[in-house]
XYZ file of C-alpha atoms in Angstrom:
748
model
C -0.183 -0.249 -0.118
C 2.601 2.515 1.056
C 4.336 1.564 -2.778
C 0.676 3.028 -4.332
C 1.022 6.200 -1.850
C 4.270 6.660 -2.916
C 3.470 6.895 -6.338
C 0.334 8.756 -5.875
C 2.515 11.281 -4.432
C 4.788 11.721 -7.054
C 1.868 11.965 -9.563
C 0.670 14.771 -7.547
C 4.416 16.709 -7.716
C 4.641 16.230 -11.052
C 1.706 18.735 -11.578
C 2.655 20.829 -8.840
C 2.070 24.413 -8.956
C 5.127 25.669 -8.687
C 5.259 29.913 -7.290
C 6.251 32.832 -9.292
C 9.995 33.388 -10.413
C 10.631 36.213 -7.769
C 8.756 33.864 -5.524
C 11.734 31.129 -5.766
C 14.242 33.456 -5.370
C 12.793 35.026 -2.369
C 12.361 31.373 -0.796
C 15.649 30.447 -2.030
C 17.623 33.601 -0.449
C 15.428 33.821 2.609
C 16.735 30.459 3.535
C 20.436 31.510 3.222
C 20.692 29.114 0.253
C 23.246 30.007 -2.813
C 22.350 29.002 -6.586
C 25.185 26.705 -6.230
C 23.759 24.904 -3.483
C 20.786 24.540 -5.195
C 21.889 22.882 -8.189
C 24.065 20.485 -6.245
C 21.042 19.058 -4.587
C 18.864 18.538 -7.632
C 21.984 17.781 -9.799
C 21.694 20.315 -12.007
C 23.730 23.023 -13.575
C 23.864 26.557 -11.777
C 22.409 28.127 -14.709
C 19.605 25.919 -14.969
C 18.258 27.045 -11.918
C 19.046 30.767 -12.321
C 16.932 30.047 -15.436
C 13.873 28.703 -13.336
C 14.230 31.776 -11.126
C 14.469 34.121 -14.028
C 11.194 32.649 -15.516
C 13.270 31.711 -18.881
C 12.339 27.945 -18.408
C 10.732 25.588 -16.296
C 11.746 22.659 -14.573
C 11.223 19.095 -15.965
C 10.355 16.264 -13.958
C 12.122 14.445 -12.099
C 13.675 17.775 -11.153
C 10.629 19.332 -11.226
C 9.012 17.053 -8.597
C 12.066 17.803 -6.126
C 12.223 21.574 -6.823
C 8.646 21.768 -5.621
C 9.162 19.820 -2.904
C 12.245 21.892 -1.783
C 9.875 25.578 -2.525
C 6.943 23.826 -0.473
C 9.457 23.493 2.685
C 10.234 26.915 2.305
C 6.972 28.260 1.798
C 5.758 26.646 5.270
C 9.337 28.520 6.850
C 8.945 31.934 5.457
C 5.550 32.531 4.221
C 4.986 35.516 1.934
C 4.418 38.537 3.775
C 1.100 39.867 2.710
C 1.234 43.224 0.302
C 0.070 46.553 1.871
C -3.048 47.739 0.648
C -2.213 50.566 -1.187
C 1.552 52.067 -2.088
C 2.369 55.749 -1.553
C 4.082 57.287 -4.118
C 8.213 57.743 -3.103
C 9.061 60.938 -2.154
C 11.255 62.998 -4.707
C 14.949 62.813 -3.993
C 17.052 65.280 -2.680
C 20.372 65.968 -2.973
C 22.823 64.433 -0.576
C 23.162 66.535 2.302
C 26.402 68.619 3.422
C 27.513 67.109 6.604
C 27.806 63.645 7.453
C 29.224 61.087 10.067
C 30.902 58.438 8.455
C 33.316 55.364 9.757
C 36.824 56.557 9.342
C 39.153 54.766 7.261
C 43.085 53.972 7.456
C 44.776 57.137 5.908
C 45.656 56.982 2.505
C 48.823 57.747 0.867
C 49.517 61.647 0.044
C 49.587 61.007 -3.459
C 46.182 60.519 -3.951
C 45.387 60.738 -7.533
C 45.338 57.341 -9.293
C 47.222 56.461 -12.417
C 45.774 57.043 -15.656
C 43.068 54.262 -17.316
C 44.580 55.281 -21.139
C 44.151 52.915 -23.137
C 45.958 51.851 -26.180
C 46.797 49.369 -28.800
C 50.789 48.055 -29.751
C 51.055 45.085 -31.514
C 51.423 42.400 -31.117
C 51.234 41.925 -27.760
C 48.096 44.692 -27.016
C 45.009 43.950 -28.169
C 42.705 45.856 -30.253
C 40.400 47.630 -27.026
C 37.573 49.921 -28.025
C 38.127 53.936 -27.105
C 36.031 53.815 -24.311
C 38.797 52.286 -22.329
C 40.765 56.035 -22.481
C 40.754 57.479 -19.773
C 42.385 60.557 -17.286
C 41.472 59.746 -13.709
C 43.638 62.627 -12.595
C 40.870 64.245 -11.295
C 39.905 61.685 -9.210
C 39.773 62.505 -5.761
C 38.760 61.849 -2.439
C 35.572 63.337 -0.059
C 33.520 62.468 2.489
C 30.266 60.552 1.443
C 26.948 61.448 3.292
C 25.762 58.916 5.081
C 22.130 57.762 5.671
C 19.969 55.247 7.774
C 20.415 52.008 5.760
C 17.108 50.984 3.879
C 18.680 48.067 2.102
C 18.487 44.654 3.244
C 20.401 41.056 2.757
C 18.287 38.406 0.692
C 20.792 36.135 2.387
C 20.654 36.259 6.200
C 22.907 34.554 8.572
C 26.601 33.975 8.221
C 27.842 34.140 4.652
C 29.181 31.544 3.017
C 32.505 31.064 0.822
C 32.255 32.243 -2.464
C 32.690 30.001 -5.392
C 35.960 28.880 -6.283
C 37.561 30.435 -3.523
C 36.450 33.934 -3.930
C 37.082 35.811 -0.717
C 34.488 38.170 0.256
C 35.475 41.610 1.848
C 39.120 39.727 2.521
C 38.584 40.453 6.374
C 38.261 44.492 5.807
C 34.831 45.202 7.290
C 34.726 48.166 4.828
C 34.196 45.528 2.060
C 32.353 42.813 3.780
C 30.098 42.311 0.699
C 33.085 42.100 -1.701
C 34.566 43.660 -4.299
C 31.502 44.329 -6.882
C 28.199 43.753 -7.540
C 25.953 43.147 -10.693
C 23.012 45.506 -10.252
C 20.290 44.168 -12.113
C 15.665 44.857 -12.005
C 12.864 43.047 -12.152
C 9.720 43.260 -14.049
C 8.114 45.275 -11.211
C 11.491 47.634 -11.240
C 12.771 46.686 -7.969
C 16.695 46.870 -8.277
C 18.943 44.141 -6.590
C 22.486 43.563 -6.358
C 24.128 40.146 -6.799
C 27.957 40.422 -4.758
C 30.241 37.624 -4.990
C 29.298 34.325 -3.019
C 25.534 34.232 -3.918
C 24.730 37.552 -1.851
C 22.043 39.337 -2.959
C 20.938 42.922 -1.566
C 18.076 45.415 -2.031
C 19.313 48.518 -3.822
C 16.570 51.205 -2.551
C 17.846 53.734 -5.000
C 15.869 55.350 -7.466
C 18.075 56.920 -9.797
C 21.951 56.523 -10.467
C 23.179 59.521 -8.360
C 21.504 57.952 -5.444
C 22.829 54.368 -6.708
C 26.546 55.887 -6.052
C 25.364 57.238 -2.457
C 24.074 54.185 -1.549
C 27.076 51.997 -2.885
C 29.310 54.312 -1.116
C 27.351 54.637 2.202
C 26.102 51.168 2.349
C 27.434 48.971 -0.485
C 30.201 48.232 1.792
C 31.806 47.155 -1.393
C 35.417 47.234 -2.559
C 38.880 45.823 -2.272
C 41.664 46.346 0.032
C 44.897 47.641 -1.341
C 47.616 45.883 -2.780
C 50.565 47.143 -1.595
C 51.662 49.028 1.655
C 51.608 52.679 -0.055
C 48.759 52.156 -2.460
C 45.039 52.597 -2.152
C 41.879 50.207 -1.744
C 40.363 49.639 -4.920
C 36.737 51.973 -5.681
C 33.475 49.458 -5.544
C 32.408 48.559 -9.155
C 29.191 48.220 -10.406
C 27.803 46.310 -13.703
C 24.927 47.451 -14.903
C 22.581 45.291 -16.700
C 20.346 45.971 -19.247
C 17.056 46.136 -17.055
C 19.095 48.039 -14.641
C 20.138 50.282 -17.515
C 16.493 50.942 -18.439
C 15.406 51.381 -14.691
C 18.146 54.110 -14.203
C 17.439 56.058 -17.914
C 20.057 54.846 -19.751
C 20.059 53.383 -23.165
C 20.321 49.403 -23.218
C 22.723 49.907 -26.221
C 24.904 52.532 -27.926
C 24.126 53.966 -31.059
C 26.061 53.417 -33.902
C 27.685 57.153 -33.201
C 27.955 56.964 -29.435
C 30.012 53.769 -30.184
C 32.286 55.802 -32.510
C 32.458 58.778 -29.201
C 33.002 55.591 -26.973
C 30.127 57.542 -24.544
C 26.465 58.903 -24.490
C 26.412 62.628 -24.824
C 27.336 64.976 -22.323
C 23.915 66.363 -22.810
C 22.137 62.925 -21.697
C 19.546 63.694 -18.563
C 21.477 60.843 -16.577
C 24.641 63.247 -16.296
C 22.695 65.622 -15.835
C 21.106 64.490 -13.008
C 24.485 63.245 -11.863
C 25.902 67.162 -12.118
C 23.098 68.458 -10.147
C 24.030 65.920 -7.130
C 27.331 67.170 -7.443
C 28.988 63.849 -9.391
C 31.224 64.437 -11.882
C 32.833 62.400 -14.529
C 36.379 61.672 -15.618
C 37.446 62.938 -19.067
C 36.738 59.708 -20.896
C 32.931 60.723 -20.188
C 30.224 58.169 -19.772
C 30.905 55.083 -21.553
C 31.351 51.375 -21.116
C 34.084 51.821 -18.339
C 32.424 54.874 -16.518
C 33.866 56.404 -13.084
C 32.012 58.921 -11.204
C 33.471 60.820 -7.930
C 33.554 64.163 -6.210
C 36.199 66.772 -5.779
C 38.872 65.903 -3.257
C 37.544 67.680 0.587
C 39.140 65.166 2.925
C 40.416 61.970 3.117
C 37.754 59.625 2.335
C 37.738 58.696 -1.652
C 34.792 59.014 -3.235
C 34.505 57.183 -6.477
C 32.453 54.417 -8.117
C 33.127 52.840 -11.545
C 30.371 51.966 -13.457
C 30.739 48.173 -15.999
C 28.055 48.224 -18.731
C 28.901 44.750 -20.271
C 25.543 45.366 -23.031
C 28.036 48.838 -24.346
C 30.806 45.978 -24.844
C 32.586 46.693 -21.862
C 33.453 43.000 -21.682
C 35.009 42.340 -24.744
C 34.507 38.871 -26.213
C 37.482 38.651 -27.550
C 39.032 38.513 -23.726
C 35.669 38.095 -21.636
C 34.166 35.415 -24.098
C 30.209 35.456 -23.397
C 31.047 36.508 -20.217
C 28.442 40.097 -20.975
C 25.678 37.346 -21.975
C 25.812 35.204 -18.177
C 22.745 35.818 -15.671
C 23.635 38.235 -12.976
C 24.604 35.880 -10.211
C 26.882 34.068 -12.447
C 28.690 37.358 -13.908
C 28.818 38.132 -10.304
C 30.974 34.966 -9.911
C 33.201 35.449 -12.549
C 34.079 39.047 -11.952
C 34.474 38.074 -8.588
C 36.866 35.130 -8.912
C 39.018 37.525 -11.391
C 39.027 40.670 -8.605
C 39.829 38.648 -5.630
C 42.848 36.966 -7.626
C 44.377 39.870 -10.135
C 42.147 42.739 -9.077
C 38.987 44.605 -9.229
C 38.878 45.461 -13.301
C 39.624 48.943 -13.992
C 38.653 48.891 -17.636
C 39.735 45.926 -20.479
C 41.991 43.130 -19.676
C 44.660 45.322 -20.938
C 43.816 48.699 -18.848
C 43.709 46.227 -15.806
C 47.037 44.330 -16.698
C 48.605 48.154 -16.522
C 46.760 49.576 -13.395
C 47.987 46.150 -11.452
C 51.430 47.182 -11.971
C 50.718 50.618 -10.438
C 48.563 49.022 -7.627
C 51.704 47.017 -6.914
C 54.065 49.914 -6.803
C 52.501 53.172 -6.409
C 54.422 55.865 -7.312
C 54.538 57.892 -3.949
C 54.709 57.153 -0.403
C 54.518 58.986 2.946
C 58.209 60.125 4.127
C 59.537 59.650 7.552
C 58.016 62.135 9.725
C 60.550 65.419 9.917
C 61.107 67.697 13.112
C 57.914 68.454 13.415
C 56.193 65.153 12.949
C 54.966 66.346 9.323
C 55.072 63.716 6.584
C 55.507 64.475 2.919
C 54.921 62.586 -0.469
C 58.134 61.245 -1.434
C 58.663 58.863 -4.297
C 58.217 55.231 -3.452
C 61.486 53.245 -4.135
C 61.240 50.315 -6.834
C 58.033 52.146 -9.089
C 58.283 54.153 -12.031
C 58.037 57.833 -9.919
C 54.950 60.622 -10.728
C 56.285 61.995 -14.228
C 56.716 60.473 -17.569
C 60.162 59.557 -18.860
C 60.629 60.336 -22.694
C 62.585 57.211 -24.797
C 65.294 56.669 -26.049
C 65.084 58.361 -29.996
C 65.780 54.271 -30.670
C 63.169 53.314 -28.475
C 60.571 55.552 -30.005
C 57.934 54.641 -31.920
C 57.459 56.431 -35.331
C 55.595 60.023 -34.639
C 57.165 60.428 -31.270
C 58.336 64.117 -30.679
C 61.703 62.643 -29.887
C 61.628 62.353 -33.417
C 60.528 65.505 -34.579
C 63.576 66.429 -36.303
C 63.940 63.303 -38.781
C 62.703 64.210 -42.445
C 59.275 64.047 -43.352
C 58.460 60.319 -44.230
C 62.157 59.103 -43.073
C 61.824 55.251 -42.492
C 64.068 54.224 -39.982
C 65.722 50.652 -40.427
C 67.737 48.272 -37.561
C 70.685 50.665 -37.084
C 68.038 53.199 -35.894
C 64.901 51.978 -34.759
C 64.772 48.912 -31.915
C 62.477 46.493 -33.152
C 62.012 43.730 -30.547
C 58.887 41.937 -31.246
C 57.791 37.960 -30.777
C 58.320 35.605 -33.382
C 56.617 35.108 -36.531
C 58.800 32.855 -38.607
C 58.565 29.399 -40.825
C 60.450 27.418 -43.113
C 59.934 25.057 -45.709
C 59.765 21.174 -44.812
C 62.483 18.977 -45.427
C 62.228 15.612 -47.370
C 62.836 13.449 -44.094
C 59.669 15.742 -42.178
C 57.136 15.186 -45.113
C 57.985 11.301 -44.452
C 56.546 11.859 -41.011
C 52.734 12.084 -40.431
C 51.810 14.743 -37.921
C 52.610 18.432 -37.196
C 52.055 19.133 -33.645
C 51.951 22.650 -31.771
C 53.206 23.151 -28.327
C 52.233 26.271 -26.792
C 54.493 27.841 -23.604
C 52.164 28.756 -20.765
C 52.085 32.191 -19.850
C 55.110 32.925 -21.753
C 55.188 37.115 -21.312
C 54.213 36.570 -18.046
C 57.436 34.138 -17.838
C 59.363 36.921 -19.426
C 59.005 39.601 -16.916
C 59.759 37.309 -14.190
C 62.956 38.223 -12.358
C 63.967 40.780 -15.390
C 65.502 44.171 -14.560
C 63.999 46.741 -16.202
C 65.002 50.518 -16.053
C 63.342 52.592 -13.596
C 64.616 56.168 -14.713
C 65.667 57.989 -17.590
C 67.623 56.662 -20.377
C 71.634 57.559 -20.408
C 73.343 57.685 -23.749
C 76.899 55.965 -23.762
C 79.508 55.832 -26.641
C 81.282 53.105 -26.940
C 80.150 51.140 -24.033
C 81.699 47.768 -22.424
C 78.389 45.588 -22.849
C 76.883 44.726 -19.001
C 74.011 41.961 -19.235
C 73.125 43.089 -16.292
C 72.425 46.871 -17.254
C 68.834 47.399 -18.819
C 68.770 49.304 -22.146
C 69.058 49.665 -25.965
C 72.630 49.149 -27.400
C 73.502 49.265 -30.815
C 75.906 46.149 -31.850
C 76.235 44.162 -34.868
C 75.605 40.558 -34.188
C 75.705 39.193 -37.801
C 78.646 37.260 -37.037
C 76.601 34.801 -34.629
C 76.557 31.395 -36.515
C 73.904 29.168 -35.398
C 75.746 26.058 -37.008
C 77.978 26.265 -33.883
C 77.025 27.670 -30.595
C 78.002 27.096 -27.012
C 75.941 25.575 -24.217
C 77.865 25.770 -20.921
C 81.612 24.986 -21.646
C 80.617 22.613 -24.720
C 80.729 23.780 -28.294
C 77.006 22.343 -30.147
C 77.262 21.689 -34.023
C 74.069 22.174 -35.465
C 72.177 22.528 -38.854
C 71.616 26.181 -38.814
C 69.274 26.761 -41.440
C 66.518 25.251 -40.301
C 66.691 27.422 -36.720
C 65.451 30.953 -36.691
C 67.791 33.688 -35.641
C 66.878 34.756 -32.312
C 67.786 38.111 -32.733
C 64.884 39.263 -35.592
C 60.871 38.587 -35.374
C 61.182 37.205 -38.680
C 64.235 34.770 -37.988
C 66.188 36.140 -40.691
C 69.799 36.842 -39.686
C 71.177 40.029 -39.039
C 73.019 41.764 -42.033
C 74.787 44.665 -39.985
C 74.263 46.999 -36.823
C 71.188 47.271 -35.097
C 69.542 47.930 -31.941
C 68.686 45.466 -29.656
C 67.280 44.909 -25.959
C 69.923 44.025 -22.943
C 68.220 40.275 -23.322
C 69.258 39.660 -26.757
C 73.177 41.229 -26.398
C 73.312 38.945 -23.447
C 72.363 35.864 -25.462
C 74.868 36.227 -28.211
C 77.377 36.402 -25.411
C 75.789 33.144 -23.680
C 76.395 31.726 -27.440
C 79.770 31.967 -26.942
C 80.360 35.111 -29.343
C 82.247 38.338 -29.021
C 79.972 41.658 -28.835
C 81.261 45.241 -29.215
C 78.295 47.953 -29.254
C 79.340 51.032 -30.932
C 76.456 53.211 -28.263
C 73.958 52.626 -25.944
C 71.082 54.238 -24.128
C 71.217 52.840 -20.934
C 69.249 52.836 -17.527
C 71.342 53.051 -14.368
C 68.411 53.478 -12.656
C 66.509 49.706 -12.431
C 64.951 47.265 -10.761
C 62.956 43.849 -10.635
C 59.753 46.261 -11.251
C 57.499 43.544 -12.861
C 58.528 40.800 -10.354
C 55.064 41.257 -7.898
C 53.007 41.908 -10.968
C 54.318 38.281 -12.525
C 53.463 36.502 -9.333
C 50.096 37.979 -8.794
C 49.417 37.408 -12.416
C 51.298 33.738 -11.879
C 49.110 32.547 -8.900
C 45.866 33.595 -10.139
C 46.224 31.464 -13.396
C 47.788 28.427 -11.428
C 44.703 28.718 -8.797
C 41.889 29.037 -11.400
C 43.465 26.134 -13.545
C 43.817 23.835 -10.216
C 39.530 24.742 -9.808
C 39.359 23.300 -13.019
C 41.136 20.164 -12.444
C 44.758 20.770 -13.857
C 47.171 21.270 -11.091
C 51.273 21.739 -11.248
C 51.857 17.938 -9.590
C 50.251 16.123 -12.902
C 52.635 13.660 -14.491
C 52.928 14.360 -18.180
C 50.414 11.734 -19.594
C 48.293 13.460 -16.540
C 48.585 16.752 -17.981
C 47.987 16.158 -21.085
C 44.504 14.493 -20.344
C 43.410 17.228 -17.872
C 43.900 19.716 -19.950
C 41.726 18.099 -22.842
C 38.537 20.349 -22.358
C 38.725 21.696 -19.354
C 37.138 24.742 -20.261
C 34.281 22.558 -20.249
C 34.529 21.443 -16.642
C 33.243 24.855 -15.548
C 32.946 27.132 -18.622
C 32.715 30.132 -15.983
C 36.120 29.682 -14.829
C 37.301 28.922 -18.195
C 36.236 32.769 -19.191
C 38.436 33.914 -15.842
C 41.486 32.161 -17.360
C 41.063 33.751 -20.588
C 40.957 37.301 -19.086
C 44.014 36.215 -16.994
C 45.923 35.342 -20.010
C 44.703 38.724 -21.851
C 45.664 41.015 -18.886
C 49.151 39.689 -19.147
C 49.575 40.052 -22.892
C 47.570 43.227 -22.961
C 49.301 45.041 -19.839
C 52.604 44.693 -21.680
C 50.932 46.054 -24.810
C 49.846 49.292 -23.275
C 53.255 50.007 -22.034
C 53.969 51.408 -25.867
C 50.550 52.311 -26.451
C 50.341 54.496 -29.459
C 47.527 57.374 -30.809
C 44.240 56.385 -30.725
C 42.487 59.695 -32.934
C 42.062 61.956 -30.731
C 43.412 64.535 -33.607
C 46.778 63.235 -33.138
C 49.582 64.587 -35.991
C 53.252 63.066 -35.940
C 55.317 64.940 -33.894
C 52.849 66.150 -31.180
C 52.871 64.387 -28.058
C 49.466 61.936 -27.349
C 47.483 61.372 -24.163
C 49.260 58.164 -23.274
C 53.003 59.878 -22.904
C 51.651 61.452 -19.842
C 51.897 58.526 -18.008
C 54.880 57.011 -15.906
C 53.912 53.427 -17.506
C 54.575 54.407 -20.585
C 57.462 52.603 -21.216
C 58.400 51.212 -24.738
C 61.549 50.097 -23.158
C 60.135 47.782 -20.772
C 57.854 46.464 -23.284
C 60.737 45.624 -25.474
C 62.541 43.939 -22.945
C 59.976 41.337 -21.899
C 59.419 40.759 -25.496
C 63.450 40.377 -25.990
C 63.598 38.191 -23.039
C 60.419 36.239 -23.818
C 61.909 35.053 -27.593
C 65.233 34.605 -26.032
C 64.115 32.029 -23.503
C 62.170 30.351 -26.253
C 64.919 29.904 -28.752
C 66.963 28.588 -25.682
C 64.517 25.688 -25.518
C 64.404 25.297 -29.117
C 68.585 24.582 -29.032
C 68.700 22.492 -26.393
C 65.934 20.465 -28.041
C 67.757 20.486 -31.391
C 70.876 19.493 -30.021
C 69.540 16.597 -28.185
C 66.912 15.085 -30.692
C 68.413 16.726 -34.222
C 64.138 18.030 -34.303
C 63.960 21.299 -35.689
C 60.646 23.585 -35.688
C 59.061 23.913 -38.486
C 57.284 27.192 -37.656
C 56.932 29.575 -34.715
C 54.582 32.318 -33.927
C 54.966 34.094 -30.661
C 54.742 31.326 -27.981
C 53.621 28.593 -30.182
C 55.892 26.226 -31.657
C 54.976 23.264 -34.531
C 57.446 20.584 -35.154
C 56.841 17.175 -37.487
C 56.435 14.065 -35.443
C 55.533 10.079 -35.972
C 52.260 10.335 -33.554
C 49.765 13.224 -32.867
C 51.090 13.919 -29.333
C 53.854 16.462 -27.962
C 55.131 12.844 -26.361
C 55.709 11.684 -29.766
C 58.831 14.037 -30.139
C 59.825 15.423 -26.724
C 62.217 13.586 -24.893
C 61.401 12.062 -21.830
C 63.251 9.746 -19.923
C 61.496 8.404 -16.636
C 59.309 10.890 -16.730
C 61.531 13.196 -16.886
C 62.213 16.142 -19.282
C 65.363 17.194 -21.043
C 67.191 19.938 -18.782
C 66.355 23.359 -20.218
C 64.154 21.893 -23.198
C 60.695 21.910 -23.142
C 58.680 20.395 -20.558
C 54.778 19.648 -20.147
C 53.213 21.044 -17.036
C 50.832 24.076 -16.306
C 53.209 26.504 -14.646
C 54.244 29.450 -16.780
C 57.074 28.727 -19.172
C 56.245 25.121 -19.658
C 54.235 24.125 -22.220
C 51.049 22.507 -23.465
C 49.435 20.827 -26.393
C 48.055 23.486 -28.667
C 47.176 21.531 -31.562
C 47.860 18.397 -33.996
C 47.165 18.355 -37.783
C 48.427 15.984 -40.460
C 51.894 16.592 -42.629
C 48.993 16.342 -45.677
C 47.090 19.067 -44.324
C 49.907 20.966 -44.058
C 51.520 20.506 -47.588
C 47.785 21.324 -48.820
C 47.383 24.619 -47.494
C 51.007 26.053 -48.739
C 50.156 24.572 -51.849
C 46.762 26.005 -51.869
C 48.101 29.601 -51.128
C 50.880 29.266 -53.074
C 53.185 30.152 -49.956
C 55.809 27.705 -49.358
C 56.928 29.081 -45.789
C 52.879 29.833 -44.740
C 52.944 30.012 -40.517
C 51.290 26.568 -39.561
C 51.323 27.723 -36.015
C 49.014 30.252 -36.790
C 46.299 27.639 -38.035
C 47.764 24.414 -35.847
C 44.768 24.411 -33.197
C 41.751 23.619 -35.224
C 43.531 23.754 -39.158
C 41.258 26.421 -40.078
C 42.848 28.779 -42.818
C 41.041 31.419 -44.550
C 41.637 33.353 -47.841
C 42.445 36.332 -45.078
C 45.130 34.062 -43.788
C 47.227 33.421 -46.706
C 50.516 33.575 -44.952
C 51.676 37.077 -46.250
């Protein structure tokens, strides 16, 4: 009989009426449950539960039965409060009062102006980013924030639970107990809620954007502690969904004209509302990444940053489909990134540059003088507060230091430093054509690894004639390296005999052997000495003020990358076979964390590219200064040194591999190398013995500088595409991942 009753109960449950989506969310939040917990209990994806609560989808049996039972039990525990008979219209908002009472925060450095958010393009490391990433935040400041009685409520009572994927909430600072950011959304009834990290959901009482900024600073408890002693805490970040934009009178999407301008017009009604409430915008205006602040008037900073995904703030090239995620999932993605890297300050490139400044602020407070007064002084190991002009050889075309050059003059290698990543390929030998596969391996976080331990210039360059080369002195050197013969190179105390015609030159991006004097960064010249050849620079621009400026930056990004990959099941202790298995489809295990991994990598490349930002319109003409030149972090010499060292690190491994195995690369593109092999796996040509790799050669693993499998194609495919495009030196590394070659990618 009990079996019959169970069957009847199941039948009734399968037709049970579920409460409306908003009530489902209320019941879950009332019990302190996160979407992750419900999804785990019902054995579905978290996005599925989010869809049920948003009303986008409805559950089906057997999950529907269990979900209905859960909601019924929660409804018994948390009955809905009857709505009042009539609602009165909200009182019109009034400007913030001039006086306030706020909780004091620790004193900030005497230098309160944050670094500029200026964005730009510098191939090949820096991807193109929207013009809206440009900013001049030098007028950002600190001011008291008016405090009002808290009217917001938490949708998740009780103790906070740990955020997904190890995201800390507030990191122990009570000022930021709700985490670094919130995704602000509005439901069909106009109720505004803020989705924070860790599943926390807050009711937002603000009726306008100006009051939303006030609420964030007075009650939101959002932000992130500073990353270094002399630094400052990160400003709260609000991510506005399309529904929130509509609620606050902003367009869901930018018009074509607004996209070109990177902002909405200054006469927009919302901007006028902000001005009436005495809020200001930075020079980039109200675009995809907007900063709203009040001028300095005290020790407390009053600044909130907005991120608007539907205005292309989260570029799909670097953030994938993050902008399309539901609010809770987007809060998770950005929260993990913020906790492990930093709160985003703009594009991944902008954030990469800002991370350098956050870890090495330009100034600090001095020791007190005889009267106990502290002053602002340069922070040791930083780039300082003032921009530094490059040496003429380091300056890109059009820079003011080159204004005396004849118009249309084309600088050659003896006039211009040209340190770029590899783009080299060669025809296959007859023996290689008999093999079956082309296997690509890719260096993990190659440019981050190139920055690790690198000594770079911090101050101005000094011109020296006929200098003795010093491998420890950062700079640019004019030297002839055409005598370096790759057929005979030194490794330690031994000389190696190689087939130099099958190797790319380490001194040029295209792999061509130099034909005369050229400018090189210190790591490139040091490698020529390492290979056993004398060098005699004729002149140099060196920097006696130097240091390992990028070490902390590398370590922060390395740790972020390794922690996120570990969450995806790829750890540093795996065997070579286990590593290849773990890397197979790792993003599918948690697509949201896969987005974070891609964003971390883009932060590395974009941040380095920003060190040599080029003009981006702005009415610029050659010989004139452009906005980025006013940043201390506009340092093309540092970018060149990192690229130089990265290319040299890769060449050193290629030489070790060739000397030990007799195998030579067929193509190299940036940090990807392609070899011909009998089998489809990297283990079919990498010389492992008892699980141990060749010392100094390629090693499979997740740590920066180690390699992973990039892709495999057949030799027949390779010869076919070269014949199709009539390009004997088509770079296979560009297409090895999926084998797709278009007419636009013909290798020219």
